CSV table of C-alpha atoms and ligand atoms in Angstrom, one decimal:
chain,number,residue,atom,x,y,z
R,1,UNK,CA,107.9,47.6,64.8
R,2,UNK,CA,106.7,45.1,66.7
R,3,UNK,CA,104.8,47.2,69.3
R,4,UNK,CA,103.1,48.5,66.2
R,5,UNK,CA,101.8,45.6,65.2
R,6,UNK,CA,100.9,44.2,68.8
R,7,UNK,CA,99.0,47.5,69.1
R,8,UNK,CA,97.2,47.4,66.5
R,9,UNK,CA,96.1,44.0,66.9
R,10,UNK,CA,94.8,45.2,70.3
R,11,UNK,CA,92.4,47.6,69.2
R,12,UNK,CA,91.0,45.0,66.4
R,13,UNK,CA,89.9,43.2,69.6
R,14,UNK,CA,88.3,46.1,71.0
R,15,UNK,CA,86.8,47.9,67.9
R,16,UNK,CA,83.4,47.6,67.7
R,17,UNK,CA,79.7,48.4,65.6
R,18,UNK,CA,78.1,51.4,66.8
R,19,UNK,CA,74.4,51.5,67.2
R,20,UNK,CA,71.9,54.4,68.0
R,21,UNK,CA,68.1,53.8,68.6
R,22,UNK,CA,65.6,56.3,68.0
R,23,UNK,CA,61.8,56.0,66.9
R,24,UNK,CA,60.1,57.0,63.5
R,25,UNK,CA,56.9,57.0,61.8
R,26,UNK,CA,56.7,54.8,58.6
R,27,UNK,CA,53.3,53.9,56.4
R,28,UNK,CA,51.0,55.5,59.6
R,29,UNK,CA,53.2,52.8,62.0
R,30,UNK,CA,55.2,54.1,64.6
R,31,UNK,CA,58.5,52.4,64.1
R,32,UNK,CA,61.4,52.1,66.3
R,33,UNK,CA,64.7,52.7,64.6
R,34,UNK,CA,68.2,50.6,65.3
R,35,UNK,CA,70.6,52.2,63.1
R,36,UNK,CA,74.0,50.3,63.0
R,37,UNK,CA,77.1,51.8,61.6
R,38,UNK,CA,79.3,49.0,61.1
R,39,UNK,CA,83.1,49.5,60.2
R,40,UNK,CA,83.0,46.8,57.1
R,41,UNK,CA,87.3,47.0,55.7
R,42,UNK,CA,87.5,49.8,52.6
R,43,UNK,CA,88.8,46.4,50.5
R,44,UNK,CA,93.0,46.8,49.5
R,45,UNK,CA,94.8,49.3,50.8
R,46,UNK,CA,98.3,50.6,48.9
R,47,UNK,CA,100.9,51.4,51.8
R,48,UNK,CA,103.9,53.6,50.0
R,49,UNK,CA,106.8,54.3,52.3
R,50,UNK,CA,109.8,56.5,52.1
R,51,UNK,CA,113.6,55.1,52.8
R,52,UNK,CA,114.2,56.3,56.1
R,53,UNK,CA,112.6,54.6,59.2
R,54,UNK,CA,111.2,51.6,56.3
R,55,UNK,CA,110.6,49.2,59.3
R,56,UNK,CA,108.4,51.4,61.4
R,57,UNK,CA,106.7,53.0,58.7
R,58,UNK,CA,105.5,49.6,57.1
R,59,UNK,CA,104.2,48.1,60.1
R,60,UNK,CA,102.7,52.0,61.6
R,61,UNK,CA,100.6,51.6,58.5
R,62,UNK,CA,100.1,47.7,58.0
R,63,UNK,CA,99.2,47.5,61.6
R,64,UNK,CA,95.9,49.2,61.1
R,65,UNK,CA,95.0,48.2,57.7
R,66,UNK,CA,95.8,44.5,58.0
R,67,UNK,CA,93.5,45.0,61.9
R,68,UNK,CA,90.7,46.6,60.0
R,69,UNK,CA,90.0,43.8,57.9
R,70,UNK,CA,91.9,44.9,55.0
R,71,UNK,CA,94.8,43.5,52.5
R,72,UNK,CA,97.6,45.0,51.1
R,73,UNK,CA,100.1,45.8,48.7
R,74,UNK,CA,103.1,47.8,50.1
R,75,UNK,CA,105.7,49.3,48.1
R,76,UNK,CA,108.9,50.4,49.9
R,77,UNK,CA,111.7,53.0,48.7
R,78,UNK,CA,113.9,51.1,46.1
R,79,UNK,CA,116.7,52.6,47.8
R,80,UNK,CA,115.4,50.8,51.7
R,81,UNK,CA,113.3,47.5,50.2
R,82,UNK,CA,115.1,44.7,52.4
R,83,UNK,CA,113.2,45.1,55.7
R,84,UNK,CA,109.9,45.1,54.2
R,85,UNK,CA,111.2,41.8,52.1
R,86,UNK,CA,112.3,40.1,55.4
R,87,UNK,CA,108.9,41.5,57.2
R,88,UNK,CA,106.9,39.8,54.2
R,89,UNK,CA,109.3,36.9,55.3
R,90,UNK,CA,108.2,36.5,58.9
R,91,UNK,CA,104.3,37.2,58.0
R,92,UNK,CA,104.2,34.2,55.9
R,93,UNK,CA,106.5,32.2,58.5
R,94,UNK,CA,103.7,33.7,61.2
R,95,UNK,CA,100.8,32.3,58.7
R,96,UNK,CA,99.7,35.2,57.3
R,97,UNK,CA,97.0,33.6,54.8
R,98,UNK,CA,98.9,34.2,51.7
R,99,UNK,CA,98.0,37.4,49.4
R,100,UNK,CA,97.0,39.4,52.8
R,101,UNK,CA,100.0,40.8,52.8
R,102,UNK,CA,101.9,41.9,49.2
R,103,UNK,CA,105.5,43.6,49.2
R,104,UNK,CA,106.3,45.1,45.9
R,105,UNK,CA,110.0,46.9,45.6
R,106,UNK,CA,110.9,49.0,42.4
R,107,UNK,CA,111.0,52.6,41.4
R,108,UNK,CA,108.5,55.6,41.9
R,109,UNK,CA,106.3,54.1,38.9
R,110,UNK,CA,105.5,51.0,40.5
R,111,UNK,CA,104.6,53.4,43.5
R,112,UNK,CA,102.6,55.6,40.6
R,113,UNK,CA,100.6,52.2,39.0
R,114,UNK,CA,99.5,51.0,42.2
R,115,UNK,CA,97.7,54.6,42.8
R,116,UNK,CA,96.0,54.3,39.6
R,117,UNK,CA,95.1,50.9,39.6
R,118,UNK,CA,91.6,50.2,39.8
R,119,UNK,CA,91.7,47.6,42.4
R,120,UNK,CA,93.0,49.6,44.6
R,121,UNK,CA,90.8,51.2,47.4
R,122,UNK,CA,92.4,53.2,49.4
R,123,UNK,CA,96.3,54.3,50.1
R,124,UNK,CA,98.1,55.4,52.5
R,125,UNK,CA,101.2,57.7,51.2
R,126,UNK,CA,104.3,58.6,53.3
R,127,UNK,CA,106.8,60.6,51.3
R,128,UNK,CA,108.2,64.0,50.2
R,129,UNK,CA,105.6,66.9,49.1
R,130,UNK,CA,105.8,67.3,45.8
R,131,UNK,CA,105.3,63.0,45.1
R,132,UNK,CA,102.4,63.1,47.6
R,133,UNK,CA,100.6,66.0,45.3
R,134,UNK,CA,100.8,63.9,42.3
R,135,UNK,CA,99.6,60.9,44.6
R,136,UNK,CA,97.0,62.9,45.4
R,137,UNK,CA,96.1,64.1,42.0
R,138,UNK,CA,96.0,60.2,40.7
R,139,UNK,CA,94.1,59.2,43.1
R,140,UNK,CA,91.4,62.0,42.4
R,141,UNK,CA,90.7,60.1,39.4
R,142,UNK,CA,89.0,57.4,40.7
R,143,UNK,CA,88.5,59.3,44.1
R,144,UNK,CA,90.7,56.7,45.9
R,145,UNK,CA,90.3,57.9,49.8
R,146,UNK,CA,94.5,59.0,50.4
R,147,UNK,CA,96.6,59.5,53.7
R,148,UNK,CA,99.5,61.9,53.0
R,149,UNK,CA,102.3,62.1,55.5
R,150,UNK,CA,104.7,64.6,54.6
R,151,UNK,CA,107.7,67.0,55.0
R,152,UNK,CA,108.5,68.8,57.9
R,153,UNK,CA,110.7,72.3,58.8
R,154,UNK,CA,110.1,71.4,62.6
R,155,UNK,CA,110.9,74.5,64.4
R,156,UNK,CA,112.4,74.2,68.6
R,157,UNK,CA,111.6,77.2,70.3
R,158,UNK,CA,114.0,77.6,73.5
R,159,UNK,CA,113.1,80.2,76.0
R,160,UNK,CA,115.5,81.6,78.7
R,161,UNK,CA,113.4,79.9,81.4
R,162,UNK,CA,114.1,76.2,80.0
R,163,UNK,CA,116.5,73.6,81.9
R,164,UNK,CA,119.0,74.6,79.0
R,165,UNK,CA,120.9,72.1,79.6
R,166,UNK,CA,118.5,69.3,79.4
R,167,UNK,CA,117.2,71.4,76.1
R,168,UNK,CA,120.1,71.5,74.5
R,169,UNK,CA,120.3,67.5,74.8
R,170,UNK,CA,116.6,67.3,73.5
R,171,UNK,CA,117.3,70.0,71.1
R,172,UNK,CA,120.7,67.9,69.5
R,173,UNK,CA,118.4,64.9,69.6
R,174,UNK,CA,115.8,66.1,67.9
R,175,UNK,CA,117.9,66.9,64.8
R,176,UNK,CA,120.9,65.0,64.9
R,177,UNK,CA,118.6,61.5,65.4
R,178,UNK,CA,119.0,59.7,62.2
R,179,UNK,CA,121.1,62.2,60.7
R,180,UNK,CA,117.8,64.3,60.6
R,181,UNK,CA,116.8,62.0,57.9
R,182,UNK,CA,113.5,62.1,59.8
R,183,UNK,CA,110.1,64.1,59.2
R,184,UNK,CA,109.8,65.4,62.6
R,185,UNK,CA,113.4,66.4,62.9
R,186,UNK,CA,113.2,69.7,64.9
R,187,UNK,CA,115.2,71.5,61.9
R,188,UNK,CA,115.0,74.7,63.2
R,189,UNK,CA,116.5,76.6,66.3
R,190,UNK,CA,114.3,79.5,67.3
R,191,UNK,CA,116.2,81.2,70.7
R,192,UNK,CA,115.6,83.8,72.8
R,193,UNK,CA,118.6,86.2,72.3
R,194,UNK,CA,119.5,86.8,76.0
R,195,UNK,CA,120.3,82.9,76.2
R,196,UNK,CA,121.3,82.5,73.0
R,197,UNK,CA,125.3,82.6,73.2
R,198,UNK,CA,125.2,80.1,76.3
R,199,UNK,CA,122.9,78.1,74.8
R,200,UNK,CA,124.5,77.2,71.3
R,201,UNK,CA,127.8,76.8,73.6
R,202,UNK,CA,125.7,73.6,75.1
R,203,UNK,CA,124.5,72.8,72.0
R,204,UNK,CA,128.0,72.8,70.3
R,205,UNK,CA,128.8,70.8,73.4
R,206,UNK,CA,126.1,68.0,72.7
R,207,UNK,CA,127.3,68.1,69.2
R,208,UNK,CA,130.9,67.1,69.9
R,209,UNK,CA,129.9,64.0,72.8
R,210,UNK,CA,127.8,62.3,69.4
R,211,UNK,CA,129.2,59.0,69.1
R,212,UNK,CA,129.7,59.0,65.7
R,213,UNK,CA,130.3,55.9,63.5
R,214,UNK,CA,128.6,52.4,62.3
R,215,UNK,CA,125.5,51.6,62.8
R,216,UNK,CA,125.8,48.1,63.5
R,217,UNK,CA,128.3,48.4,66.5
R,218,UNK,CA,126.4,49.1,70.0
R,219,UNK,CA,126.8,52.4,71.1
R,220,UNK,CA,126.8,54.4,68.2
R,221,UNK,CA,124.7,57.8,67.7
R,222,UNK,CA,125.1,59.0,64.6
R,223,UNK,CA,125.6,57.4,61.4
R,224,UNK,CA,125.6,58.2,57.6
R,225,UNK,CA,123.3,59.2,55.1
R,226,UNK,CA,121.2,57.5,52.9
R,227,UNK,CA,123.3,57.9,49.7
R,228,UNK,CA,126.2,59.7,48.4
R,229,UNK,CA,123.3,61.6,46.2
R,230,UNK,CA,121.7,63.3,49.4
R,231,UNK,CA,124.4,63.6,51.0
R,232,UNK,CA,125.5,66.2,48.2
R,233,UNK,CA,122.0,67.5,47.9
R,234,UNK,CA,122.4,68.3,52.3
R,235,UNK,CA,125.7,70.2,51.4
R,236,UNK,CA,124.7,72.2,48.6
R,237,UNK,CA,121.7,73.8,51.3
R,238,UNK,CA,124.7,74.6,53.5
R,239,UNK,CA,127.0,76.1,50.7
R,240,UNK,CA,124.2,77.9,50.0
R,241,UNK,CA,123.7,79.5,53.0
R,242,UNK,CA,127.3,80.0,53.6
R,243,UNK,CA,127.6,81.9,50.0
R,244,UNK,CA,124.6,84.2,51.6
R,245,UNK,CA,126.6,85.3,54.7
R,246,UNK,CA,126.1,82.4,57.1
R,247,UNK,CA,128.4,80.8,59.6
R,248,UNK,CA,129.6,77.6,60.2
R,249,UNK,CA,129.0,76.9,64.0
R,250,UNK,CA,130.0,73.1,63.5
R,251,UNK,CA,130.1,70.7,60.9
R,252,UNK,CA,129.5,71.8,57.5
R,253,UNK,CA,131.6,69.0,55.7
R,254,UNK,CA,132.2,65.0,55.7
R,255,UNK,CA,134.0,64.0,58.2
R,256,UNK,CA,137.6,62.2,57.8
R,257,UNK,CA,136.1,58.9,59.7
R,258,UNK,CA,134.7,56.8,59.3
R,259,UNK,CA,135.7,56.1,55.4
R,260,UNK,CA,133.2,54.0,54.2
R,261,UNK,CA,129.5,55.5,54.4
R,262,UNK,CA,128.1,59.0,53.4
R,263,UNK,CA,128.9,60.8,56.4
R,264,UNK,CA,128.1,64.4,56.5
R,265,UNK,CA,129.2,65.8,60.2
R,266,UNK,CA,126.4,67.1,62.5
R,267,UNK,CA,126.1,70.8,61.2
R,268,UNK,CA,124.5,74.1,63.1
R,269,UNK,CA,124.4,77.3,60.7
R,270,UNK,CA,124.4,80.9,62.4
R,271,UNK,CA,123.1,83.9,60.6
R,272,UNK,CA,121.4,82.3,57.8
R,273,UNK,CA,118.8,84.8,56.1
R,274,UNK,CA,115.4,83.4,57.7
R,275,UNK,CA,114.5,83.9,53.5
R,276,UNK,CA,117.2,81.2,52.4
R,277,UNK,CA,116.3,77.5,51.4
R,278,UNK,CA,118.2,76.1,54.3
R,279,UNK,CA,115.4,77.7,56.5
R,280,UNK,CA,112.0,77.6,53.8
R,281,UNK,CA,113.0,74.2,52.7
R,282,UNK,CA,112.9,70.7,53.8
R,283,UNK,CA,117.1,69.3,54.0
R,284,UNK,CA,116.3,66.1,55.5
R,285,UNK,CA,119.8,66.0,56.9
R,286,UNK,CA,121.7,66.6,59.8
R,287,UNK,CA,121.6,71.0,59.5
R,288,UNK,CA,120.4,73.1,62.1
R,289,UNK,CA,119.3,76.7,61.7
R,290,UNK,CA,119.5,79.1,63.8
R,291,UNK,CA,117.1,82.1,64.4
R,292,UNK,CA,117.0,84.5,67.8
R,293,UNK,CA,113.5,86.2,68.8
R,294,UNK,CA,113.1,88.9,71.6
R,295,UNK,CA,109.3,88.0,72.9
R,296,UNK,CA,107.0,85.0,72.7
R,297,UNK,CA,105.1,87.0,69.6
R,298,UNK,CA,107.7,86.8,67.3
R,299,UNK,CA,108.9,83.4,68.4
R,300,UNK,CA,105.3,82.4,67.2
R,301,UNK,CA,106.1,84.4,64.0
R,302,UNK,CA,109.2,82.8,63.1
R,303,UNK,CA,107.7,78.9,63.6
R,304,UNK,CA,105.0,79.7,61.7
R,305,UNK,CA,106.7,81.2,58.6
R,306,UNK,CA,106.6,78.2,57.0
R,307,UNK,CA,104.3,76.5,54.5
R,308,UNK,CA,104.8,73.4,56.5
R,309,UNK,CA,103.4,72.3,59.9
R,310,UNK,CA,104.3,68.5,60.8
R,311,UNK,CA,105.8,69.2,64.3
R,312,UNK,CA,106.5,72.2,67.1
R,313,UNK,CA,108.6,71.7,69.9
R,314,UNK,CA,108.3,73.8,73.1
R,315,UNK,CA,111.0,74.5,75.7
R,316,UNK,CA,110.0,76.1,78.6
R,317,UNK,CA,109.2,75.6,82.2
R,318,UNK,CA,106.3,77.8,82.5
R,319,UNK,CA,103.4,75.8,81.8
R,320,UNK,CA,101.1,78.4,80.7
R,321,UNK,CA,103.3,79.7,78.2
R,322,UNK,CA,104.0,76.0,76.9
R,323,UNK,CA,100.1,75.9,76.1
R,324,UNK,CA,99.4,79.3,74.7
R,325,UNK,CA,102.2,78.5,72.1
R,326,UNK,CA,100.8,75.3,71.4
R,327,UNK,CA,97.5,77.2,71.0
R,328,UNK,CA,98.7,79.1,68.8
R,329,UNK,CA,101.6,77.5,66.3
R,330,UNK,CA,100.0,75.9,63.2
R,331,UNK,CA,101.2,72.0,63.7
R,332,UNK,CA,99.5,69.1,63.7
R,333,UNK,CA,101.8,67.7,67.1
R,334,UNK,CA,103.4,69.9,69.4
R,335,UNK,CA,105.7,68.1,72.2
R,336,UNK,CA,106.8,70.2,74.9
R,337,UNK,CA,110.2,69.7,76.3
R,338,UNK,CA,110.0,66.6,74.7
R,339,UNK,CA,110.8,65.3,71.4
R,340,UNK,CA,108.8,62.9,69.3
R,341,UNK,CA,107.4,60.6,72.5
R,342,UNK,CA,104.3,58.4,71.3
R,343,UNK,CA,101.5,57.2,72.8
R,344,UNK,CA,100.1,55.0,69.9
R,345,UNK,CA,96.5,56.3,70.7
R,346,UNK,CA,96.8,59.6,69.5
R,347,UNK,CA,96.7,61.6,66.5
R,348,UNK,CA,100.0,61.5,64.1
R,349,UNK,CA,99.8,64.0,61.2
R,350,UNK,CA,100.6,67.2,60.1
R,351,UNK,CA,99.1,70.6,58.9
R,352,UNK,CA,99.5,72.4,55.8
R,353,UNK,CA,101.8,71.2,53.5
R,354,UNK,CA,103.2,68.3,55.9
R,355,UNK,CA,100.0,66.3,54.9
R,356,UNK,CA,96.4,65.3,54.9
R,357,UNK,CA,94.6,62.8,57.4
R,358,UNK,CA,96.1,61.7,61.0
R,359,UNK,CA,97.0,58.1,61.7
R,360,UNK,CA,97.4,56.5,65.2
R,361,UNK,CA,94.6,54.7,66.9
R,362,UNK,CA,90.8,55.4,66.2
R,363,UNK,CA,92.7,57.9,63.4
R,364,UNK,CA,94.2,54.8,61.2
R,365,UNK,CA,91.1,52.7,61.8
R,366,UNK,CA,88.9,55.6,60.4
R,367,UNK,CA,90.5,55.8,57.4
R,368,UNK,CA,91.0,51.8,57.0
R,369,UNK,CA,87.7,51.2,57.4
R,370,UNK,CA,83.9,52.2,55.4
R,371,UNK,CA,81.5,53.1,57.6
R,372,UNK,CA,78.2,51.7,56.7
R,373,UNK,CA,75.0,52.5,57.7
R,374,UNK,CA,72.4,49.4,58.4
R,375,UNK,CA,69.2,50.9,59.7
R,376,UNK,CA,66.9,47.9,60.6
R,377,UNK,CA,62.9,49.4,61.7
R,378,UNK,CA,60.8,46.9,64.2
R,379,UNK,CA,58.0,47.5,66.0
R,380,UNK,CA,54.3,46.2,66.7
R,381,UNK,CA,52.7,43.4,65.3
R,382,UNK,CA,51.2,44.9,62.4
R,383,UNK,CA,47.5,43.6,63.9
R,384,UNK,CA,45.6,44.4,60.3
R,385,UNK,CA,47.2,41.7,58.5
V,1,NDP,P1,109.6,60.3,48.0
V,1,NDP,O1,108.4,61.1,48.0
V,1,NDP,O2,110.6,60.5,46.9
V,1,NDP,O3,109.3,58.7,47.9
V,1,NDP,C1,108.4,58.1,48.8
V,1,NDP,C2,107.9,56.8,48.2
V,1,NDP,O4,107.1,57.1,47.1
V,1,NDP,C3,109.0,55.9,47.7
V,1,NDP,O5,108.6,54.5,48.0
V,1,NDP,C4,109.0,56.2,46.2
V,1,NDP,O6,109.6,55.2,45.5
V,1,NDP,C5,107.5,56.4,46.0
V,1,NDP,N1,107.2,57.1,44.8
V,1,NDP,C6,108.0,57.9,44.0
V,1,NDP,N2,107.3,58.5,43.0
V,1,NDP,C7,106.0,58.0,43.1
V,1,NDP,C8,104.8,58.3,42.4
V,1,NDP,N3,104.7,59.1,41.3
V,1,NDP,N4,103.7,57.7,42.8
V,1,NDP,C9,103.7,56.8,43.9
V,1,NDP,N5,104.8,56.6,44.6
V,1,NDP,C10,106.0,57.2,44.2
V,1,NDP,O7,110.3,60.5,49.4
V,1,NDP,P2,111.7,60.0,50.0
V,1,NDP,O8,111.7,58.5,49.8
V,1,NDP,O9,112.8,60.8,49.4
V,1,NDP,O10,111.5,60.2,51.6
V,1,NDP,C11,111.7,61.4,52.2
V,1,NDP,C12,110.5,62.2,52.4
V,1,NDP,O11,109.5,61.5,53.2
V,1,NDP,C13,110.8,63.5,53.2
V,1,NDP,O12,110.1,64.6,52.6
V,1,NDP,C14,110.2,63.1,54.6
V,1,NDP,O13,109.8,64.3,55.3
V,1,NDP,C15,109.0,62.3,54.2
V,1,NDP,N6,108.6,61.5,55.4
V,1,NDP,C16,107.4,61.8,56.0
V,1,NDP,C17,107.0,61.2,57.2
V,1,NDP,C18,105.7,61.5,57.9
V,1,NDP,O14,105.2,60.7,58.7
V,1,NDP,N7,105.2,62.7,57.8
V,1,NDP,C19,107.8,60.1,57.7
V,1,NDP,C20,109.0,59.8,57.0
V,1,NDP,C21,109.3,60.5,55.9
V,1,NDP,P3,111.2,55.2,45.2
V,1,NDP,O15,111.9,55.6,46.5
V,1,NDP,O16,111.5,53.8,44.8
V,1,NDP,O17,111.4,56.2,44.1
């Protein structure tokens, strides 16, 4: 959170006017032309944020706005508001001038009047698909300029000449992190079939060394979920797919330990129908699917049958195959044997029905900011008076 902010306040320092020069003719004078874009702030931005991650996700998105020039009124998750209260909290203690920054808690609607109200400018939207289409659709009425970060089905494609074992640590991580209560979380396991058996024999191995327990003590990996709510909503995906032939590779239930919390045990399902909801939609819990391919082709086939396209991940040691896959999957990241490592500069954001826009850098000043146009004409002494 903090690097977010220090970032941020960075590039304020180093964002600049743009100017082009050029020459015109104008009332039989010849004129030369210094046209300015200057980057004026789009006035008060809306920052709506999701439960999971609330402390990143407020300050990835204050960051810019706040650098640009902007204020703002976020609205957390009523189920996650406290870190945004204590982060209100410290801005003031820091000297924040007082109504730069707003923090509003409550339920969807107070999410749904600050889209519609009509002294809002511009907002930034990071949530589930279905709220950012009605987002969206509000906002058209007073054509509000709207950032939509989204769901994710994240597929990992592993082929046979990875470092498996390194994969499978990269591959556990990228779903198990956060419970997969995450929008990048690399949901789906797309193997090659020759390594396949080995492979989810490392993976089940990665899956039973996750530390897991509270939060709060040092050490731990893997906690609970959000709520007791999701935590059914995550098992009825994985009854579901087990009522439609699948198998239980791990997990699959709440574990006995720890008592207190909504633990649901790190889960990998085998032979689900690549048709079922576990693998079309969105859990946002720990589940793992699993899918084998027999060429490159169809392993491009399976990541893109999906309507989303937030993340790809890549895992491979041949470097031209890395790229043509990247070329080629519908994503708006792709991290090859890697998961999820940022370099603030670049583009965040997803394709198709992960989102709309791309924060990160230049990306979330763009979209904080108005370009306007001040084109000032000089020339000669105008000699006739
Ligand atoms: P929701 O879409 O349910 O909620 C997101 C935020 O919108 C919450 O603050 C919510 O308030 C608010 N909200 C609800 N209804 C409206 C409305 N009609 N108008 C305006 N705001 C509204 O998502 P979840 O909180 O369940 O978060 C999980 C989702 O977030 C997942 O789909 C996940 O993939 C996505 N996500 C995407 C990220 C990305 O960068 N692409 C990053 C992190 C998460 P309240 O909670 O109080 O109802």
């Amino acid at each position: 959170a903090a690097r977010n902010i220090r970032f941020f306040a960075a590039v304020a320092q180093t964002w600049t006017h743009e100017a082009a020069d050029s020459e015109a003719k104008f009332l039989g004078r010849d004129l030369k032309l210094m046209s300015v874009t200057q980057r004026p702030p789009v006035g008060v931005g809306a920052i709506i944020i999701p439960w999971n991650s609330p402390l990143m996700l407020a300050t990835w998105n204050l960051g810019p706005c706040l650098a640009a020039g902007n204020t703002c009124v976020l609205k957390p998750s009523e189920l996650a508001p406290l870190t945004s209260i204590a982060l209100g909290e410290i801005a003031n203690e820091a000297g924040l001038p007082s109504g730069v920054l707003n923090i509003v808690p409550g339920l969807g609607d107070a999410g749904a009047a600050l889209v519609s109200h009509p002294g809002v400018d511009a907002i930034a939207f990071t949530g589930g698909v279905a709220t950012g289409k009605r987002v969206m659709a509000s906002a058209a009425e007073s054509l509000k300029r709207v950032t939509l970060e989204l769901g994710g089905k994240s597929p990992n494609l592993v082929f046979a000449d990875a470092n498996l074992k390194r994969t499978a640590a990269g591959v556990a991580r990228s779903i198990y992190r956060s419970q997969g209560q995450s929008c990048v979380a690399g949901s789906r396991l797309l193997v090659d079939r020759k390594i396949s058996a080995d492979f989810l024999e490392m993976l089940a191995a990665e899956i039973r060394r996750l530390k897991i327990g509270d939060p709060l003590v040092d050490g731990t990996e893997y906690g609970p979920l959000i709520s007791g709510a999701h935590r059914e909503r995550v098992h009825s995906f994985v009854a579901d797919a087990v009522a439609n032939g699948a198998k239980i590779l791990a997990g699959g239930k709440n574990p006995a330990e720890p008592a207190r919390g909504f633990y649901y045990l790190p889960t990998l399902l085998d032979g689900v129908d690549a048709k079922s909801r576990a693998v079309s939609e969105e859990i946002f819990g720990p589940v793992l699917t699993v899918e084998r391919f027999d060429d490159e082709e169809q392993a491009i086939a399976s990541a893109n049958a999906t309507r989303f396209g937030l993340a790809a991940y890549v895992w491979t040691s041949n470097v031209d195959r890395a790229l043509r896959i990247a070329e080629k999957i519908k994503t708006g990241m792709v991290w090859v044997n890697s998961f999820f490592l940022r370099d603030l500069r670049v583009p965040f954001g997803g394709a198709k029905m992960s989102g709309l826009g791309r924060q990160g850098g230049r990306f979330s000043m763009e979209f904080w900011t108005e370009p306007k146009l001040v084109c000032v004409a000089y020339g000669e002494e105008d000699h006739d008076g």
